[in-house]
Amino acid sequence: MENIPSLPLVAIVGRPNVGKSQLFNRLLGKRVALVDSEAGTTRDRIYGEIGWEGTRFQLVDTGGLIAASTALEKGMMKQLSAAVQPADLCLLAVDALSGLHPADFEAADYLRRLGKEVLVVVNKVDNENLLVAAAEFSRLGFKKMFSVSALHGLGIGELLETIVSRLPKLEVLSSPPRAVIAVVGRPNVGKSTLANRLLGEERVLVDSEPGTTRDAVTAAFTWSGRPYLLIDTAGAVRKPSSRSAVERYSLNRTHGGIARADLVLLLLEKFHPPTRADAAIIHQALELGKGCVIGVNKWDLPGDVSLRQYRQQLRDLLPYAGFLPLVLFSALTGKDLDRLLQTCEYVIAQRERKIQTPVLNKVLQVAQKQTPISAKDGKRLKILYAVQTGASPPVFRLFVNHPRLLPAAGRGYLTNQLRRALGFEGVPIKLDLRPAPPAGNKQSVVKATEVPRI
Ligand code: GDP
């Protein structure tokens, strides 16, 4: 498995028309941003990923920093601050051709107030004569200044070198992780708070305003002496019409996070029953064969919630997911965090289990005897032989007389019986039905390579 780092974020900030988009493109090395000479035409925040001298980071072009008077401008400023706040480093872009501008001082003050580390990037230094003009920007009060020409690509290498020297180094795991856990859930349920607690430092931004976690971040943590990878997704599931490019990006990251995980930890919160968005996440995770645990966060908040009622609401929304463990905890105080992790580890182990063939066949025989399964055409379904052909997630191959005729209820009955006898809490079970071989030839249908060594 690759060692997936958590990506630091660098934000380009500055008044309109100083060449932020061009700088973004030049740093990225390919044209992805909208560049226009008219002020304020870069409409959205645009993100890119850069690899340089063994470090990778994300770059965001924040659009124009403007004095906000209209509602639209205020909205733009809000967007901008959401992009800037989580940044590890800010590039304050200014324009050598037009010289120091009052808005440059405003931008400088804004970044200072946020306590950001700032590199001043004096753009449009297209020839040596302009170097002199660039010097006046020292009045902005930042130590590090760079003269560049985004248009001609001058000074970019030096700037990149300084950027990477200021960013946190990539994490490399010394041993392979035990498992990858994706923390998913609606905005504000406490994903980042949990991530911060597990990772032991403030690595991910936490804010009470929804949607401020910038990205899916992967980082390593150790629990009970074993290393795990944690994917903290900004799981914004919103109305399609209100999705900005960045929100779509986050949503993709949620899906991507689930796909990369062994275990999906869905967070809910006290007083907020699960929604369809939560059900959709669980559905997707189970479809992809992931282990699932539901953690109900903020259980430290005062006020009563009937646990029975909560479970019932869950069952109503996710009738097919009664086998998922539910843990009440508090990411803020750490209460029952150990129990949450124990449960995650338990489900990860369940997903890896391999059942011996005689045991499996015994369970299925008993199940058939207890309740005969009728096939869709009224005939009886007979399971002649079964074997586990896959683990993580478990797949059971059943050789039956009528593979195409098993109704959903019969499938449900069989998986329930397997769960009752064998466990597999929190893990989706896949049944792979095949036509039974001619009598006396049951071994020949399972290729040696398909049978796990158990
Ligand atoms: P995210 O959007 O899912 O990453 O949510 P955050 O981690 O940013 O948390 C949103 C808000 O809920 C913040 O104000 C947190 O301090 C608060 N919060 C998170 N976990 C808990 C908890 O266990 N108990 C309480 N009382 N508040 C919490």
GROMACS .gro file of C-alpha atoms and ligand atoms in nm:
model
  482
    1MET     CA    1   0.000   0.000   0.000
    2GLU     CA    2   0.119   0.348  -0.078
    3ASN     CA    3   0.192   0.581   0.207
    4ILE     CA    4  -0.073   0.847   0.161
    5PRO     CA    5   0.028   1.179   0.306
    6SER     CA    6  -0.191   1.453   0.439
    7LEU     CA    7  -0.162   1.741   0.197
    8PRO     CA    8  -0.072   2.087   0.323
    9LEU     CA    9  -0.256   2.382   0.168
   10VAL     CA   10  -0.109   2.698   0.015
   11ALA     CA   11  -0.347   2.987  -0.065
   12ILE     CA   12  -0.285   3.267  -0.313
   13VAL     CA   13  -0.439   3.588  -0.184
   14GLY     CA   14  -0.439   3.941  -0.324
   15ARG     CA   15  -0.647   4.216  -0.473
   16PRO     CA   16  -0.801   4.157  -0.818
   17ASN     CA   17  -0.590   4.178  -1.131
   18VAL     CA   18  -0.245   4.130  -0.983
   19GLY     CA   19  -0.209   3.800  -1.172
   20LYS     CA   20  -0.314   3.542  -0.912
   21SER     CA   21  -0.458   3.304  -1.169
   22GLN     CA   22  -0.150   3.329  -1.383
   23LEU     CA   23   0.068   3.266  -1.081
   24PHE     CA   24  -0.148   2.968  -0.992
   25ASN     CA   25  -0.111   2.828  -1.344
   26ARG     CA   26   0.260   2.888  -1.350
   27LEU     CA   27   0.314   2.716  -1.014
   28LEU     CA   28   0.097   2.428  -1.123
   29GLY     CA   29   0.265   2.402  -1.460
   30LYS     CA   30  -0.054   2.354  -1.656
   31ARG     CA   31  -0.349   2.568  -1.750
   32VAL     CA   32  -0.652   2.490  -1.538
   33ALA     CA   33  -0.762   2.825  -1.395
   34LEU     CA   34  -0.968   3.089  -1.568
   35VAL     CA   35  -0.742   3.380  -1.656
   36ASP     CA   36  -0.885   3.710  -1.765
   37SER     CA   37  -0.747   4.060  -1.758
   38GLU     CA   38  -1.070   4.204  -1.623
   39ALA     CA   39  -1.083   4.253  -1.248
   40GLY     CA   40  -1.265   3.986  -1.045
   41THR     CA   41  -1.324   3.736  -1.323
   42THR     CA   42  -1.184   3.431  -1.149
   43ARG     CA   43  -1.517   3.329  -1.009
   44ASP     CA   44  -1.457   3.028  -0.795
   45ARG     CA   45  -1.185   2.902  -0.574
   46ILE     CA   46  -0.977   2.670  -0.786
   47TYR     CA   47  -0.762   2.398  -0.643
   48GLY     CA   48  -0.464   2.214  -0.782
   49GLU     CA   49  -0.205   1.968  -0.654
   50ILE     CA   50   0.167   2.023  -0.687
   51GLY     CA   51   0.454   1.783  -0.640
   52TRP     CA   52   0.794   1.947  -0.588
   53GLU     CA   53   1.117   1.795  -0.452
   54GLY     CA   54   0.946   1.510  -0.271
   55THR     CA   55   0.674   1.724  -0.116
   56ARG     CA   56   0.317   1.748  -0.233
   57PHE     CA   57   0.079   2.026  -0.151
   58GLN     CA   58  -0.249   2.176  -0.257
   59LEU     CA   59  -0.268   2.520  -0.404
   60VAL     CA   60  -0.583   2.729  -0.400
   61ASP     CA   61  -0.647   3.039  -0.604
   62THR     CA   62  -0.878   3.233  -0.376
   63GLY     CA   63  -1.012   3.480  -0.632
   64GLY     CA   64  -1.001   3.850  -0.558
   65LEU     CA   65  -0.966   4.002  -0.213
   66ILE     CA   66  -1.195   4.299  -0.230
   67ALA     CA   67  -1.354   4.561  -0.008
   68ALA     CA   68  -1.696   4.400   0.029
   69SER     CA   69  -1.995   4.631   0.010
   70THR     CA   70  -2.263   4.445  -0.190
   71ALA     CA   71  -2.415   4.115  -0.079
   72LEU     CA   72  -2.242   3.940  -0.368
   73GLU     CA   73  -1.907   4.084  -0.263
   74LYS     CA   74  -1.970   3.982   0.097
   75GLY     CA   75  -2.047   3.632  -0.026
   76MET     CA   76  -1.722   3.628  -0.219
   77MET     CA   77  -1.529   3.738   0.088
   78LYS     CA   78  -1.688   3.462   0.293
   79GLN     CA   79  -1.583   3.207   0.031
   80LEU     CA   80  -1.238   3.350   0.035
   81SER     CA   81  -1.198   3.330   0.410
   82ALA     CA   82  -1.314   2.967   0.400
   83ALA     CA   83  -1.027   2.900   0.159
   84VAL     CA   84  -0.767   3.100   0.348
   85GLN     CA   85  -0.837   2.990   0.704
   86PRO     CA   86  -0.720   2.631   0.666
   87ALA     CA   87  -0.409   2.732   0.468
   88ASP     CA   88  -0.067   2.640   0.605
   89LEU     CA   89   0.095   2.917   0.406
   90CYS     CA   90  -0.033   3.223   0.214
   91LEU     CA   91   0.114   3.387  -0.091
   92LEU     CA   92   0.023   3.755  -0.092
   93ALA     CA   93   0.029   3.849  -0.459
   94VAL     CA   94   0.098   4.211  -0.551
   95ASP     CA   95   0.163   4.393  -0.879
   96ALA     CA   96   0.500   4.559  -0.956
   97LEU     CA   97   0.359   4.744  -1.255
   98SER     CA   98   0.087   4.925  -1.069
   99GLY     CA   99   0.286   4.957  -0.745
  100LEU     CA  100   0.164   4.953  -0.387
  101HIS     CA  101  -0.210   4.987  -0.356
  102PRO     CA  102  -0.417   5.055  -0.042
  103ALA     CA  103  -0.592   4.720  -0.097
  104ASP     CA  104  -0.251   4.548  -0.063
  105PHE     CA  105  -0.226   4.686   0.292
  106GLU     CA  106  -0.577   4.564   0.362
  107ALA     CA  107  -0.489   4.216   0.239
  108ALA     CA  108  -0.171   4.220   0.449
  109ASP     CA  109  -0.368   4.320   0.760
  110TYR     CA  110  -0.627   4.054   0.691
  111LEU     CA  111  -0.362   3.781   0.675
  112ARG     CA  112  -0.182   3.913   0.981
  113ARG     CA  113  -0.507   3.905   1.177
  114LEU     CA  114  -0.548   3.541   1.084
  115GLY     CA  115  -0.193   3.477   1.205
  116LYS     CA  116  -0.086   3.328   0.874
  117GLU     CA  117   0.268   3.282   0.757
  118VAL     CA  118   0.297   3.499   0.445
  119LEU     CA  119   0.531   3.514   0.147
  120VAL     CA  120   0.490   3.834  -0.055
  121VAL     CA  121   0.501   3.755  -0.426
  122VAL     CA  122   0.565   4.062  -0.638
  123ASN     CA  123   0.432   3.969  -0.979
  124LYS     CA  124   0.486   4.122  -1.323
  125VAL     CA  125   0.858   4.178  -1.260
  126ASP     CA  126   0.914   4.108  -1.627
  127ASN     CA  127   1.253   4.283  -1.647
  128GLU     CA  128   1.532   4.401  -1.418
  129ASN     CA  129   1.415   4.762  -1.417
  130LEU     CA  130   1.105   4.655  -1.230
  131LEU     CA  131   1.315   4.499  -0.950
  132VAL     CA  132   1.359   4.846  -0.805
  133ALA     CA  133   0.983   4.902  -0.807
  134ALA     CA  134   0.939   4.568  -0.631
  135ALA     CA  135   1.138   4.688  -0.332
  136GLU     CA  136   0.862   4.921  -0.211
  137PHE     CA  137   0.646   4.622  -0.119
  138SER     CA  138   0.868   4.566   0.187
  139ARG     CA  139   0.641   4.832   0.341
  140LEU     CA  140   0.377   4.561   0.376
  141GLY     CA  141   0.584   4.438   0.668
  142PHE     CA  142   0.660   4.077   0.577
  143LYS     CA  143   1.012   3.935   0.585
  144LYS     CA  144   1.001   3.713   0.277
  145MET     CA  145   0.954   3.874  -0.066
  146PHE     CA  146   0.991   3.722  -0.410
  147SER     CA  147   1.001   3.898  -0.744
  148VAL     CA  148   0.846   3.686  -1.016
  149SER     CA  149   0.698   3.709  -1.360
  150ALA     CA  150   0.413   3.461  -1.379
  151LEU     CA  151   0.378   3.550  -1.745
  152HIS     CA  152   0.738   3.464  -1.835
  153GLY     CA  153   0.801   3.206  -1.564
  154LEU     CA  154   1.076   3.406  -1.391
  155GLY     CA  155   1.157   3.345  -1.026
  156ILE     CA  156   0.908   3.057  -0.994
  157GLY     CA  157   1.163   2.786  -0.904
  158GLU     CA  158   1.300   2.989  -0.614
  159LEU     CA  159   0.948   3.059  -0.489
  160LEU     CA  160   0.856   2.688  -0.503
  161GLU     CA  161   1.170   2.595  -0.313
  162THR     CA  162   1.081   2.834  -0.032
  163ILE     CA  163   0.719   2.714  -0.027
  164VAL     CA  164   0.815   2.350   0.023
  165SER     CA  165   1.077   2.439   0.284
  166ARG     CA  166   0.797   2.598   0.491
  167LEU     CA  167   0.549   2.313   0.470
  168PRO     CA  168   0.515   2.014   0.700
  169LYS     CA  169   0.705   1.713   0.573
  170LEU     CA  170   0.515   1.414   0.440
  171GLU     CA  171   0.444   1.137   0.679
  172VAL     CA  172   0.583   0.799   0.591
  173LEU     CA  173   0.467   0.500   0.786
  174SER     CA  174   0.738   0.278   0.927
  175SER     CA  175   0.516  -0.029   0.905
  176PRO     CA  176   0.215  -0.108   0.688
  177PRO     CA  177  -0.111   0.013   0.840
  178ARG     CA  178  -0.342  -0.234   1.005
  179ALA     CA  179  -0.637  -0.080   0.819
  180VAL     CA  180  -0.766   0.235   0.655
  181ILE     CA  181  -1.060   0.401   0.831
  182ALA     CA  182  -1.269   0.666   0.656
  183VAL     CA  183  -1.458   0.902   0.886
  184VAL     CA  184  -1.768   1.022   0.702
  185GLY     CA  185  -2.082   1.214   0.790
  186ARG     CA  186  -2.267   1.536   0.738
  187PRO     CA  187  -2.092   1.868   0.801
  188ASN     CA  188  -2.054   1.957   1.167
  189VAL     CA  189  -2.108   1.609   1.317
  190GLY     CA  190  -1.754   1.622   1.454
  191LYS     CA  191  -1.537   1.447   1.195
  192SER     CA  192  -1.248   1.688   1.234
  193THR     CA  193  -1.277   1.691   1.613
  194LEU     CA  194  -1.248   1.313   1.613
  195ALA     CA  195  -0.959   1.323   1.366
  196ASN     CA  196  -0.775   1.577   1.579
  197ARG     CA  197  -0.824   1.371   1.891
  198LEU     CA  198  -0.697   1.055   1.725
  199LEU     CA  199  -0.404   1.224   1.556
  200GLY     CA  200  -0.304   1.402   1.877
  201GLU     CA  201  -0.253   1.745   1.726
  202GLU     CA  202  -0.453   2.013   1.552
  203ARG     CA  203  -0.387   1.892   1.202
  204VAL     CA  204  -0.730   1.945   1.059
  205LEU     CA  205  -0.917   2.271   1.092
  206VAL     CA  206  -1.213   2.260   1.328
  207ASP     CA  207  -1.474   2.531   1.310
  208SER     CA  208  -1.837   2.545   1.418
  209GLU     CA  209  -1.938   2.677   1.076
  210PRO     CA  210  -2.037   2.384   0.854
  211GLY     CA  211  -1.817   2.297   0.562
  212THR     CA  212  -1.489   2.437   0.682
  213THR     CA  213  -1.287   2.118   0.666
  214ARG     CA  214  -1.093   2.171   0.353
  215ASP     CA  215  -1.042   1.831   0.208
  216ALA     CA  216  -1.007   1.463   0.268
  217VAL     CA  217  -0.698   1.432   0.478
  218THR     CA  218  -0.516   1.111   0.539
  219ALA     CA  219  -0.294   1.071   0.838
  220ALA     CA  220  -0.160   0.795   1.055
  221PHE     CA  221  -0.245   0.724   1.416
  222THR     CA  222  -0.160   0.443   1.651
  223TRP     CA  223  -0.411   0.266   1.867
  224SER     CA  224  -0.337  -0.028   2.093
  225GLY     CA  225   0.011  -0.046   1.944
  226ARG     CA  226  -0.100  -0.072   1.582
  227PRO     CA  227  -0.085   0.189   1.307
  228TYR     CA  228  -0.405   0.291   1.129
  229LEU     CA  229  -0.464   0.535   0.848
  230LEU     CA  230  -0.744   0.782   0.893
  231ILE     CA  231  -0.924   0.951   0.607
  232ASP     CA  232  -1.115   1.253   0.727
  233THR     CA  233  -1.357   1.346   0.452
  234ALA     CA  234  -1.538   1.675   0.427
  235GLY     CA  235  -1.862   1.489   0.379
  236ALA     CA  236  -2.082   1.764   0.249
  237VAL     CA  237  -2.395   1.609   0.108
  238ARG     CA  238  -2.610   1.900  -0.005
  239LYS     CA  239  -2.872   1.984  -0.260
  240PRO     CA  240  -2.723   1.953  -0.609
  241SER     CA  241  -2.831   2.306  -0.703
  242SER     CA  242  -2.631   2.462  -0.422
  243ARG     CA  243  -2.311   2.277  -0.492
  244SER     CA  244  -2.016   2.491  -0.575
  245ALA     CA  245  -1.715   2.342  -0.749
  246VAL     CA  246  -1.543   2.309  -0.414
  247GLU     CA  247  -1.838   2.130  -0.254
  248ARG     CA  248  -1.851   1.888  -0.548
  249TYR     CA  249  -1.484   1.834  -0.490
  250SER     CA  250  -1.552   1.746  -0.125
  251LEU     CA  251  -1.833   1.515  -0.222
  252ASN     CA  252  -1.608   1.331  -0.464
  253ARG     CA  253  -1.358   1.306  -0.185
  254THR     CA  254  -1.618   1.139   0.036
  255HIS     CA  255  -1.677   0.876  -0.230
  256GLY     CA  256  -1.304   0.846  -0.291
  257GLY     CA  257  -1.244   0.814   0.083
  258ILE     CA  258  -1.495   0.531   0.111
  259ALA     CA  259  -1.345   0.349  -0.186
  260ARG     CA  260  -0.997   0.358  -0.030
  261ALA     CA  261  -1.109   0.245   0.315
  262ASP     CA  262  -1.139  -0.095   0.483
  263LEU     CA  263  -1.381   0.048   0.735
  264VAL     CA  264  -1.628   0.334   0.707
  265LEU     CA  265  -1.706   0.509   1.034
  266LEU     CA  266  -2.027   0.703   0.985
  267LEU     CA  267  -2.069   0.978   1.239
  268LEU     CA  268  -2.410   1.094   1.356
  269GLU     CA  269  -2.478   1.332   1.641
  270LYS     CA  270  -2.703   1.334   1.945
  271PHE     CA  271  -3.040   1.506   1.884
  272HIS     CA  272  -3.000   1.469   1.507
  273PRO     CA  273  -3.154   1.151   1.373
  274PRO     CA  274  -2.996   0.997   1.066
  275THR     CA  275  -3.099   1.135   0.728
  276ARG     CA  276  -3.117   0.998   0.377
  277ALA     CA  277  -2.770   1.132   0.314
  278ASP     CA  278  -2.642   0.908   0.595
  279ALA     CA  279  -2.836   0.613   0.456
  280ALA     CA  280  -2.684   0.678   0.113
  281ILE     CA  281  -2.334   0.671   0.258
  282ILE     CA  282  -2.396   0.343   0.440
  283HIS     CA  283  -2.556   0.194   0.133
  284GLN     CA  284  -2.257   0.289  -0.078
  285ALA     CA  285  -2.009   0.160   0.177
  286LEU     CA  286  -2.183  -0.177   0.203
  287GLU     CA  287  -2.211  -0.204  -0.176
  288LEU     CA  288  -1.836  -0.154  -0.194
  289GLY     CA  289  -1.784  -0.432   0.060
  290LYS     CA  290  -1.659  -0.209   0.340
  291GLY     CA  291  -1.698  -0.273   0.709
  292CYS     CA  292  -1.923  -0.013   0.875
  293VAL     CA  293  -1.959   0.127   1.225
  294ILE     CA  294  -2.201   0.401   1.327
  295GLY     CA  295  -2.068   0.640   1.588
  296VAL     CA  296  -2.315   0.876   1.753
  297ASN     CA  297  -2.109   1.174   1.862
  298LYS     CA  298  -2.167   1.458   2.110
  299TRP     CA  299  -2.315   1.225   2.370
  300ASP     CA  300  -2.165   1.460   2.631
  301LEU     CA  301  -2.429   1.724   2.551
  302PRO     CA  302  -2.687   1.758   2.828
  303GLY     CA  303  -3.040   1.647   2.753
  304ASP     CA  304  -3.208   1.313   2.713
  305VAL     CA  305  -3.240   1.115   2.397
  306SER     CA  306  -3.405   0.779   2.409
  307LEU     CA  307  -3.157   0.529   2.278
  308ARG     CA  308  -3.440   0.299   2.181
  309GLN     CA  309  -3.598   0.572   1.977
  310TYR     CA  310  -3.267   0.649   1.814
  311ARG     CA  311  -3.214   0.286   1.719
  312GLN     CA  312  -3.568   0.270   1.583
  313GLN     CA  313  -3.507   0.576   1.366
  314LEU     CA  314  -3.195   0.409   1.236
  315ARG     CA  315  -3.379   0.088   1.161
  316ASP     CA  316  -3.654   0.278   0.977
  317LEU     CA  317  -3.400   0.446   0.755
  318LEU     CA  318  -3.163   0.155   0.716
  319PRO     CA  319  -3.377  -0.156   0.749
  320TYR     CA  320  -3.112  -0.367   0.581
  321ALA     CA  321  -2.834  -0.249   0.812
  322GLY     CA  322  -2.941  -0.387   1.151
  323PHE     CA  323  -2.608  -0.567   1.177
  324LEU     CA  324  -2.407  -0.244   1.206
  325PRO     CA  325  -2.269  -0.173   1.552
  326LEU     CA  326  -2.375   0.155   1.709
  327VAL     CA  327  -2.146   0.332   1.955
  328LEU     CA  328  -2.233   0.644   2.155
  329PHE     CA  329  -1.931   0.860   2.230
  330SER     CA  330  -1.791   1.210   2.254
  331ALA     CA  331  -1.509   1.325   2.031
  332LEU     CA  332  -1.478   1.641   2.239
  333THR     CA  333  -1.430   1.481   2.581
  334GLY     CA  334  -1.295   1.148   2.461
  335LYS     CA  335  -1.566   0.956   2.644
  336ASP     CA  336  -1.604   0.603   2.504
  337LEU     CA  337  -1.356   0.675   2.231
  338ASP     CA  338  -1.177   0.354   2.321
  339ARG     CA  339  -1.499   0.162   2.284
  340LEU     CA  340  -1.549   0.318   1.944
  341LEU     CA  341  -1.202   0.212   1.831
  342GLN     CA  342  -1.242  -0.133   1.983
  343THR     CA  343  -1.559  -0.171   1.780
  344CYS     CA  344  -1.385  -0.053   1.464
  345GLU     CA  345  -1.104  -0.303   1.520
  346TYR     CA  346  -1.358  -0.576   1.588
  347VAL     CA  347  -1.540  -0.508   1.260
  348ILE     CA  348  -1.212  -0.491   1.066
  349ALA     CA  349  -1.125  -0.835   1.207
  350GLN     CA  350  -1.473  -0.970   1.128
  351ARG     CA  351  -1.433  -0.860   0.767
  352GLU     CA  352  -1.112  -1.060   0.738
  353ARG     CA  353  -1.251  -1.383   0.877
  354LYS     CA  354  -1.240  -1.710   0.687
  355ILE     CA  355  -1.488  -1.981   0.773
  356GLN     CA  356  -1.392  -2.344   0.744
  357THR     CA  357  -1.589  -2.524   0.476
  358PRO     CA  358  -1.742  -2.794   0.701
  359VAL     CA  359  -1.862  -2.528   0.947
  360LEU     CA  360  -2.015  -2.323   0.668
  361ASN     CA  361  -2.195  -2.623   0.521
  362LYS     CA  362  -2.327  -2.726   0.859
  363VAL     CA  363  -2.475  -2.379   0.918
  364LEU     CA  364  -2.644  -2.379   0.579
  365GLN     CA  365  -2.782  -2.731   0.625
  366VAL     CA  366  -2.939  -2.634   0.955
  367ALA     CA  367  -3.079  -2.317   0.800
  368GLN     CA  368  -3.243  -2.512   0.519
  369LYS     CA  369  -3.386  -2.765   0.758
  370GLN     CA  370  -3.534  -2.496   0.984
  371THR     CA  371  -3.701  -2.301   0.706
  372PRO     CA  372  -3.718  -2.447   0.358
  373ILE     CA  373  -3.649  -2.177   0.101
  374SER     CA  374  -3.890  -2.164  -0.186
  375ALA     CA  375  -3.754  -2.050  -0.519
  376LYS     CA  376  -3.938  -1.798  -0.735
  377ASP     CA  377  -4.127  -2.066  -0.933
  378GLY     CA  378  -4.252  -2.241  -0.621
  379LYS     CA  379  -3.986  -2.513  -0.630
  380ARG     CA  380  -3.762  -2.567  -0.332
  381LEU     CA  381  -3.416  -2.420  -0.334
  382LYS     CA  382  -3.152  -2.670  -0.235
  383ILE     CA  383  -2.802  -2.574  -0.133
  384LEU     CA  384  -2.579  -2.867  -0.212
  385TYR     CA  385  -2.243  -2.731  -0.118
  386ALA     CA  386  -2.085  -2.402  -0.010
  387VAL     CA  387  -1.738  -2.261   0.021
  388GLN     CA  388  -1.595  -1.921   0.115
  389THR     CA  389  -1.422  -1.783  -0.194
  390GLY     CA  390  -1.332  -1.439  -0.068
  391ALA     CA  391  -1.243  -1.247   0.247
  392SER     CA  392  -1.229  -0.871   0.317
  393PRO     CA  393  -1.520  -0.865   0.233
  394PRO     CA  394  -1.647  -1.222   0.274
  395VAL     CA  395  -1.792  -1.395  -0.032
  396PHE     CA  396  -1.965  -1.732  -0.005
  397ARG     CA  397  -2.020  -1.942  -0.313
  398LEU     CA  398  -2.330  -2.155  -0.286
  399PHE     CA  399  -2.396  -2.437  -0.532
  400VAL     CA  400  -2.772  -2.467  -0.563
  401ASN     CA  401  -3.032  -2.634  -0.782
  402HIS     CA  402  -3.188  -2.307  -0.906
  403PRO     CA  403  -2.934  -2.021  -0.884
  404ARG     CA  404  -3.154  -1.773  -1.072
  405LEU     CA  405  -3.462  -1.833  -0.865
  406LEU     CA  406  -3.361  -1.723  -0.517
  407PRO     CA  407  -3.601  -1.448  -0.402
  408ALA     CA  408  -3.470  -1.149  -0.204
  409ALA     CA  409  -3.637  -1.281   0.111
  410GLY     CA  410  -3.453  -1.612   0.075
  411ARG     CA  411  -3.124  -1.432   0.030
  412GLY     CA  412  -3.199  -1.223   0.338
  413TYR     CA  413  -3.286  -1.534   0.538
  414LEU     CA  414  -2.961  -1.706   0.442
  415THR     CA  415  -2.739  -1.407   0.524
  416ASN     CA  416  -2.923  -1.364   0.856
  417GLN     CA  417  -2.864  -1.728   0.943
  418LEU     CA  418  -2.497  -1.697   0.851
  419ARG     CA  419  -2.468  -1.389   1.071
  420ARG     CA  420  -2.650  -1.555   1.358
  421ALA     CA  421  -2.414  -1.851   1.353
  422LEU     CA  422  -2.090  -1.694   1.241
  423GLY     CA  423  -2.094  -1.324   1.338
  424PHE     CA  424  -1.971  -1.082   1.071
  425GLU     CA  425  -2.109  -0.782   1.258
  426GLY     CA  426  -2.074  -0.462   1.060
  427VAL     CA  427  -1.967  -0.647   0.747
  428PRO     CA  428  -2.161  -0.703   0.423
  429ILE     CA  429  -2.186  -1.067   0.321
  430LYS     CA  430  -2.200  -1.157  -0.045
  431LEU     CA  431  -2.368  -1.474  -0.166
  432ASP     CA  432  -2.254  -1.597  -0.503
  433LEU     CA  433  -2.501  -1.857  -0.631
  434ARG     CA  434  -2.392  -2.112  -0.889
  435PRO     CA  435  -2.560  -2.409  -1.048
  436ALA     CA  436  -2.483  -2.731  -0.865
  437PRO     CA  437  -2.243  -2.969  -1.042
  438PRO     CA  438  -2.356  -3.315  -1.147
  439ALA     CA  439  -2.389  -3.548  -0.850
  440GLY     CA  440  -2.060  -3.678  -0.707
  441ASN     CA  441  -1.852  -3.405  -0.870
  442LYS     CA  442  -1.879  -3.121  -0.623
  443GLN     CA  443  -1.507  -3.050  -0.593
  444SER     CA  444  -1.448  -2.996  -0.964
  445VAL     CA  445  -1.647  -2.674  -0.985
  446VAL     CA  446  -1.430  -2.473  -0.751
  447LYS     CA  447  -1.098  -2.392  -0.908
  448ALA     CA  448  -0.811  -2.446  -0.670
  449THR     CA  449  -0.705  -2.082  -0.706
  450GLU     CA  450  -1.044  -1.954  -0.594
  451VAL     CA  451  -1.052  -2.138  -0.267
  452PRO     CA  452  -0.883  -1.950   0.012
  453ARG     CA  453  -0.643  -2.145   0.229
  454ILE     CA  454  -0.846  -2.191   0.542
  455GDP     P1  455  -1.707   1.827   1.091
  455GDP     O1  456  -1.769   1.928   1.001
  455GDP     O2  457  -1.782   1.697   1.086
  455GDP     O3  458  -1.560   1.808   1.072
  455GDP     O4  459  -1.732   1.882   1.242
  455GDP     P2  460  -1.630   1.951   1.343
  455GDP     O5  461  -1.532   1.853   1.395
  455GDP     O6  462  -1.579   2.076   1.278
  455GDP     O7  463  -1.726   1.987   1.466
  455GDP     C1  464  -1.832   2.078   1.453
  455GDP     C2  465  -1.865   2.140   1.588
  455GDP     O8  466  -1.910   2.040   1.679
  455GDP     C3  467  -1.746   2.208   1.655
  455GDP     O9  468  -1.792   2.325   1.717
  455GDP     C4  469  -1.700   2.106   1.759
  455GDP    O10  470  -1.637   2.164   1.868
  455GDP     C5  471  -1.833   2.042   1.798
  455GDP     N1  472  -1.814   1.905   1.847
  455GDP     C6  473  -1.749   1.803   1.786
  455GDP     N2  474  -1.750   1.690   1.861
  455GDP     C7  475  -1.821   1.719   1.973
  455GDP     C8  476  -1.858   1.645   2.089
  455GDP    O11  477  -1.827   1.527   2.109
  455GDP     N3  478  -1.934   1.709   2.182
  455GDP     C9  479  -1.971   1.839   2.168
  455GDP     N4  480  -2.042   1.894   2.265
  455GDP     N5  481  -1.937   1.913   2.060
  455GDP    C10  482  -1.863   1.855   1.963
   0.00000   0.00000   0.00000
